[in-house]
Short mmCIF file of C-alpha atoms in Angstrom, two decimals:
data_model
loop_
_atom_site.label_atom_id
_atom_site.label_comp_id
_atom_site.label_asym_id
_atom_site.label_seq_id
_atom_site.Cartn_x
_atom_site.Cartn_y
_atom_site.Cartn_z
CA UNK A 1 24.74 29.68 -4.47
CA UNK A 2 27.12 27.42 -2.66
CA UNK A 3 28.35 24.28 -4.52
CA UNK A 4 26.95 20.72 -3.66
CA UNK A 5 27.85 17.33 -4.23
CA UNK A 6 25.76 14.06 -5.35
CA UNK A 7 26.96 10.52 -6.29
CA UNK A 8 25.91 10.31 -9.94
CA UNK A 9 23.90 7.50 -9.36
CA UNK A 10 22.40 5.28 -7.13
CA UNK A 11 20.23 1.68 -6.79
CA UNK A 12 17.27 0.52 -4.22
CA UNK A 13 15.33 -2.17 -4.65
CA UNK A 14 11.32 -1.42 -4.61
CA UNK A 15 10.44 -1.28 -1.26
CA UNK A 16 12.95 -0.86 0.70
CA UNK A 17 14.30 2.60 2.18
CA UNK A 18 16.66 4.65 0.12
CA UNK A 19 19.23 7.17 1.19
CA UNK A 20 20.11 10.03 -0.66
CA UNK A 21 23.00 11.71 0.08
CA UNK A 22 24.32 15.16 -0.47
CA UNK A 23 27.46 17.52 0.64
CA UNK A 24 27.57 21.27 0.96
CA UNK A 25 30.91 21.59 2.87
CA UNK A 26 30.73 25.51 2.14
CA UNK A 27 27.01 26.17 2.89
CA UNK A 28 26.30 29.30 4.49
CA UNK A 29 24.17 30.08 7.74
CA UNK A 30 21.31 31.44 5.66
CA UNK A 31 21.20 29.16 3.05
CA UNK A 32 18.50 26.60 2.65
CA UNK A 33 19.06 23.15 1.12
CA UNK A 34 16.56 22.05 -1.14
CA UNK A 35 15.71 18.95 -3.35
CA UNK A 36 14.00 18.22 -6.79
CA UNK A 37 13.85 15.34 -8.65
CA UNK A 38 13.03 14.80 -12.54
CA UNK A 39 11.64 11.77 -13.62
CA UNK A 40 11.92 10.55 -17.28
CA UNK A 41 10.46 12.60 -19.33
CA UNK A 42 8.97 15.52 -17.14
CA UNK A 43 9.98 18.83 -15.60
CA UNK A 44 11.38 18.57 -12.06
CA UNK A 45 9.45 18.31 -8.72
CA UNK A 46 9.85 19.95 -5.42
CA UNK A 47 10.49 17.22 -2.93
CA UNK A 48 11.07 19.20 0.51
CA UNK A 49 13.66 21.80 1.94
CA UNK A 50 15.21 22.52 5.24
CA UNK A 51 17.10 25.08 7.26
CA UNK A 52 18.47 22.95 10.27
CA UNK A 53 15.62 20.74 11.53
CA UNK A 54 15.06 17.48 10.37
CA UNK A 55 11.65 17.60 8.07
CA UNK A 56 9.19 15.10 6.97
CA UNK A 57 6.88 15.43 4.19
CA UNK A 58 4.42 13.09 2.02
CA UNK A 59 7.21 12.36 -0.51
CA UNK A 60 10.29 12.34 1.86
CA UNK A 61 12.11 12.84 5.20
CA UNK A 62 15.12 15.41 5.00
CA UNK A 63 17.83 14.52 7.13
CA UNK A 64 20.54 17.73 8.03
CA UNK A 65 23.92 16.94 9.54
CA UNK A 66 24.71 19.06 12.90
CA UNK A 67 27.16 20.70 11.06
CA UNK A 68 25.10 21.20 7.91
CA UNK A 69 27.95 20.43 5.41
CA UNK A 70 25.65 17.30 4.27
CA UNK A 71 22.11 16.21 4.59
CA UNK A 72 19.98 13.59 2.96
CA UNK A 73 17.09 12.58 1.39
CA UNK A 74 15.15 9.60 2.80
CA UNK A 75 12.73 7.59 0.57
CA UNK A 76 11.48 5.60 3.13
CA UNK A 77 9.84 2.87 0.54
CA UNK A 78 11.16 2.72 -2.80
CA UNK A 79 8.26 2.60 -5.84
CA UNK A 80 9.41 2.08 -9.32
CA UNK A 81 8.02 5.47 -9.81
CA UNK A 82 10.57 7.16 -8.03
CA UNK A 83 13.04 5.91 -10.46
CA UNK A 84 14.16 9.58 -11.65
CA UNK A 85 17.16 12.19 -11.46
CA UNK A 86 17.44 13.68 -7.74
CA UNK A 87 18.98 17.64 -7.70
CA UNK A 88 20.22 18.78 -4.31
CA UNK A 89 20.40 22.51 -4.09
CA UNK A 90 21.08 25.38 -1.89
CA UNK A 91 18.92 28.63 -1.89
CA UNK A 92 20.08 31.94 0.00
CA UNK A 93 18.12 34.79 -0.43
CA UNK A 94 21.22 36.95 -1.43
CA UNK A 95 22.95 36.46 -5.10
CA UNK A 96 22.23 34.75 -7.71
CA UNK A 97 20.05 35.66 -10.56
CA UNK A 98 16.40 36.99 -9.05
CA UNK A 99 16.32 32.86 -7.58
CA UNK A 100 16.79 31.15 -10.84
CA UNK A 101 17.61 27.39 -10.29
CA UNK A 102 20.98 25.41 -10.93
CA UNK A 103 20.78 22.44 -10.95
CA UNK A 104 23.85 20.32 -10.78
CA UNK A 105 23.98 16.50 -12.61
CA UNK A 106 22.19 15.25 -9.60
CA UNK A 107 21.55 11.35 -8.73
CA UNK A 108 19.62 9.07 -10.81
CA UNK A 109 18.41 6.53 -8.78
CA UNK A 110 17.55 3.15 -10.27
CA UNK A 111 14.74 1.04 -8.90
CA UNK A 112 14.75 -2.41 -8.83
CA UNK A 113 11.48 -4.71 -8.65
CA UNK B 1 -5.73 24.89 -13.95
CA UNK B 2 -3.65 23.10 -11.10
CA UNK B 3 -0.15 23.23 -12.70
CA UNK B 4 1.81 24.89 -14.80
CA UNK B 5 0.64 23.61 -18.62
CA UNK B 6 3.35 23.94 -21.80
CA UNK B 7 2.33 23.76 -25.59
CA UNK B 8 3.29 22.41 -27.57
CA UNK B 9 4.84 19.02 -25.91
CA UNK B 10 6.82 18.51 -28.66
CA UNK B 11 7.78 20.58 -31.43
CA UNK B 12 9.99 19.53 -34.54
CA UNK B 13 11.42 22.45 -37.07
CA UNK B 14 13.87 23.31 -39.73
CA UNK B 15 16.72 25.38 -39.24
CA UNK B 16 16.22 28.62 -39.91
CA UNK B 17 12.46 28.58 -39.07
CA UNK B 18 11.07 30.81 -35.81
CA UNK B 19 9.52 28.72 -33.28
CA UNK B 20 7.21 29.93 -30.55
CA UNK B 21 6.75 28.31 -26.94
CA UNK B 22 3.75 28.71 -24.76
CA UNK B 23 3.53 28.58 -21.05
CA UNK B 24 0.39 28.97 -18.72
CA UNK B 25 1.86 29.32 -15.35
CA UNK B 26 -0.11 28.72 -12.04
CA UNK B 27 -3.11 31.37 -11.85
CA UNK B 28 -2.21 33.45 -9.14
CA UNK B 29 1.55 33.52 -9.26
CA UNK B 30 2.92 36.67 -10.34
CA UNK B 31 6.72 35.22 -11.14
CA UNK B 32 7.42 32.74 -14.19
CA UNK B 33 10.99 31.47 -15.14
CA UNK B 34 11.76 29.83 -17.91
CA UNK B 35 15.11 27.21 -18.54
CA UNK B 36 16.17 25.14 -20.97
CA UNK B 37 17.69 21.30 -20.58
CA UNK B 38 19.94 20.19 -22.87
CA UNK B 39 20.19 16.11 -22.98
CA UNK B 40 21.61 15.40 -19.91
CA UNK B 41 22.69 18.29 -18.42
CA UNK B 42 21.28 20.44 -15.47
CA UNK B 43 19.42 23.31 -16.08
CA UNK B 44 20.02 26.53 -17.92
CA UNK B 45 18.47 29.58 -16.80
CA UNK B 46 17.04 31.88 -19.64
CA UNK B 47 14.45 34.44 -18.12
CA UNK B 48 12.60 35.83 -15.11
CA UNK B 49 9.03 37.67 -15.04
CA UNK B 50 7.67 39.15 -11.90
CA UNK B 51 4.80 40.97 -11.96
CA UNK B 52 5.29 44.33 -13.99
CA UNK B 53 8.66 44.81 -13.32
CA UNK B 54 11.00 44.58 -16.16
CA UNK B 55 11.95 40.94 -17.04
CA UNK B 56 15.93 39.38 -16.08
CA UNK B 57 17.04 38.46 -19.66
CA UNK B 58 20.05 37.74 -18.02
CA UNK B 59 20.16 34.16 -19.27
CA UNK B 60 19.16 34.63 -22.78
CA UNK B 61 21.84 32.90 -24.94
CA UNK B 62 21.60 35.29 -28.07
CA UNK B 63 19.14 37.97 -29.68
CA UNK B 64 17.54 35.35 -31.26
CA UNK B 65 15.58 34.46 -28.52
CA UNK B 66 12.98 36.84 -26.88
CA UNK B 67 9.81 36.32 -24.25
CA UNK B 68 6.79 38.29 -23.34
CA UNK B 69 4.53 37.87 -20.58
CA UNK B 70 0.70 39.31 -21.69
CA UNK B 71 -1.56 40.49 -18.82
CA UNK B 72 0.84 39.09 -16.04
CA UNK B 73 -0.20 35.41 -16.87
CA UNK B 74 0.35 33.47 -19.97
CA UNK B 75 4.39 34.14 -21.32
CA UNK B 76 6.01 32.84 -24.95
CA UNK B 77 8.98 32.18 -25.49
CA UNK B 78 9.97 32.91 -29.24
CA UNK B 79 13.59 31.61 -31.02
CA UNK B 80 13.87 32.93 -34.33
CA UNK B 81 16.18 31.36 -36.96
CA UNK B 82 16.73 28.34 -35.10
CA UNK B 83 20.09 26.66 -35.23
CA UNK B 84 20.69 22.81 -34.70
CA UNK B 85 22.46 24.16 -30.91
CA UNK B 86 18.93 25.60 -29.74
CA UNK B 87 17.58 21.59 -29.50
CA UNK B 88 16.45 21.06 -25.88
CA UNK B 89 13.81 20.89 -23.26
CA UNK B 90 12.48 24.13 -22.85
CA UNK B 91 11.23 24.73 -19.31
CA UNK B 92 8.50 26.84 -17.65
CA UNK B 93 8.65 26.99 -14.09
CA UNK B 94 5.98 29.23 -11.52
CA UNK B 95 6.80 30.09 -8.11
CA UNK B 96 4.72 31.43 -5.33
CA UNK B 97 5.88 34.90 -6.12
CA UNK B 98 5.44 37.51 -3.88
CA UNK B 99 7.88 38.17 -1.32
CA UNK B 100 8.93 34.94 -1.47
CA UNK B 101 9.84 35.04 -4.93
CA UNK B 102 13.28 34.02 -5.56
CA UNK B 103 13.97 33.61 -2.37
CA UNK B 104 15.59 31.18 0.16
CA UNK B 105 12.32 29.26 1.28
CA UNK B 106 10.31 29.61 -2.33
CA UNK B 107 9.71 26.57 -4.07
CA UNK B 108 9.08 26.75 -7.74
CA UNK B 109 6.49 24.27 -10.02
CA UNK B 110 7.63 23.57 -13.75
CA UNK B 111 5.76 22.25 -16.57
CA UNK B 112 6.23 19.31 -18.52
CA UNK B 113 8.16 21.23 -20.77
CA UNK B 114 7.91 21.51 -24.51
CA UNK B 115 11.09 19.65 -26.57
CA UNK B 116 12.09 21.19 -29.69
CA UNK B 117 14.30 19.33 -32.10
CA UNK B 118 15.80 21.15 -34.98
CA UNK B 119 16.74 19.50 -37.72
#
């Protein structure tokens, strides 16, 4: 899977809209980007995923550049409960090992009340 | 039940000692991973199940750890003569399986993990 790149961390205050970014400069035309987060002390959590359309969902809105070498992940209003560890990834459905997961370091976002 | 459930949540032992890890994925989903998370690091793929096919041990860091799946459904993941290194979260994750299994557009759904510590 193609590489990505995160921030390694990241504050919002609660409430307010947070944007997530990500960069995939050598993404591929058939690979789909994808995000998880972790919060403390659980197992990660889809979020949403995208080919080339923007996509809403009931956690998030994904936002893909034109180009597709970024995108980003829109909180729209910050809760303290999505204080947690954000993992932008890229899925093709050719390599890697039968569609394990890597995960890179991610973002940890911080919320602030 | 509606997730994917790991036992035990937590799980102390002493070196040496075997240690066995349950996971009861998502009823209906033929494919199961499991990972392991080391404290603060990504994750670290260890095996795939998918229906009867023969499992990817691809990921498996020694022969010390194994994992079945019995009847398709409910896998363990066993680590005999554990070493201080094999401390982590272990990781059970179930995707939709099928033909969408692995691929570009699946979307997997992990436990809460179980954490071993080893003293």
């Amino acid at each position: 899977d193609a590489k990505t790149t995160q921030p390694n961390s990241m504050e919002s205050n609660e409430e307010e809209p947070v944007h997530l970014p990500c960069n995939h400069s050598t993404i591929s035309g058939t690979d789909y980007i994808h995000w998880y987060r972790q919060l403390p002390s659980q197992g990660p959590e889809y979020v949403i995923h995208g080919l080339t359309s923007n996509v809403n969902n009931r956690m998030a809105s994904l936002a893909i550049a034109e180009d597709r070498k970024s995108s980003t992940l829109i909180l729209h209003r910050a809760t303290l409960r999505d204080a947690a560890v954000y993992y932008c990834i890229l899925r093709s459905n050719y390599g890697g090992s039968q569609g394990n997961l890597i995960f890179g370091k991610g973002t940890k976002l911080s919320v602030k009340p | 039940g509606a997730g994917v459930s790991q036992s035990p949540s937590n799980k102390v032992t002493e070196k040496g000692k075997d240690v066995e890890l349950r996971c009861d994925p998502i009823s209906g989903h033929t494919a199961l991973y499991w990972y392991r998370q080391s404290l603060g690091q990504g994750l670290e793929f260890l095996i795939y199940f998918q229906g009867n096919s023969a499992p990817d041990k691809s990921g498996l860091p020694s022969d010390r750890f194994s994992a079945e799946r019995t009847g398709g459904s409910v896998s363990t993941l066993t680590i005999q003569r554990t070493q201080q290194e094999d401390s982590a979260v272990y990781l059970c994750a179930s995707p939709r399986g099928g033909p969408l299994a692995g691929g570009a557009t699946d979307t997997q759904y992990f436990g809460p993990g179980t954490r071993l510590t080893v003293l």
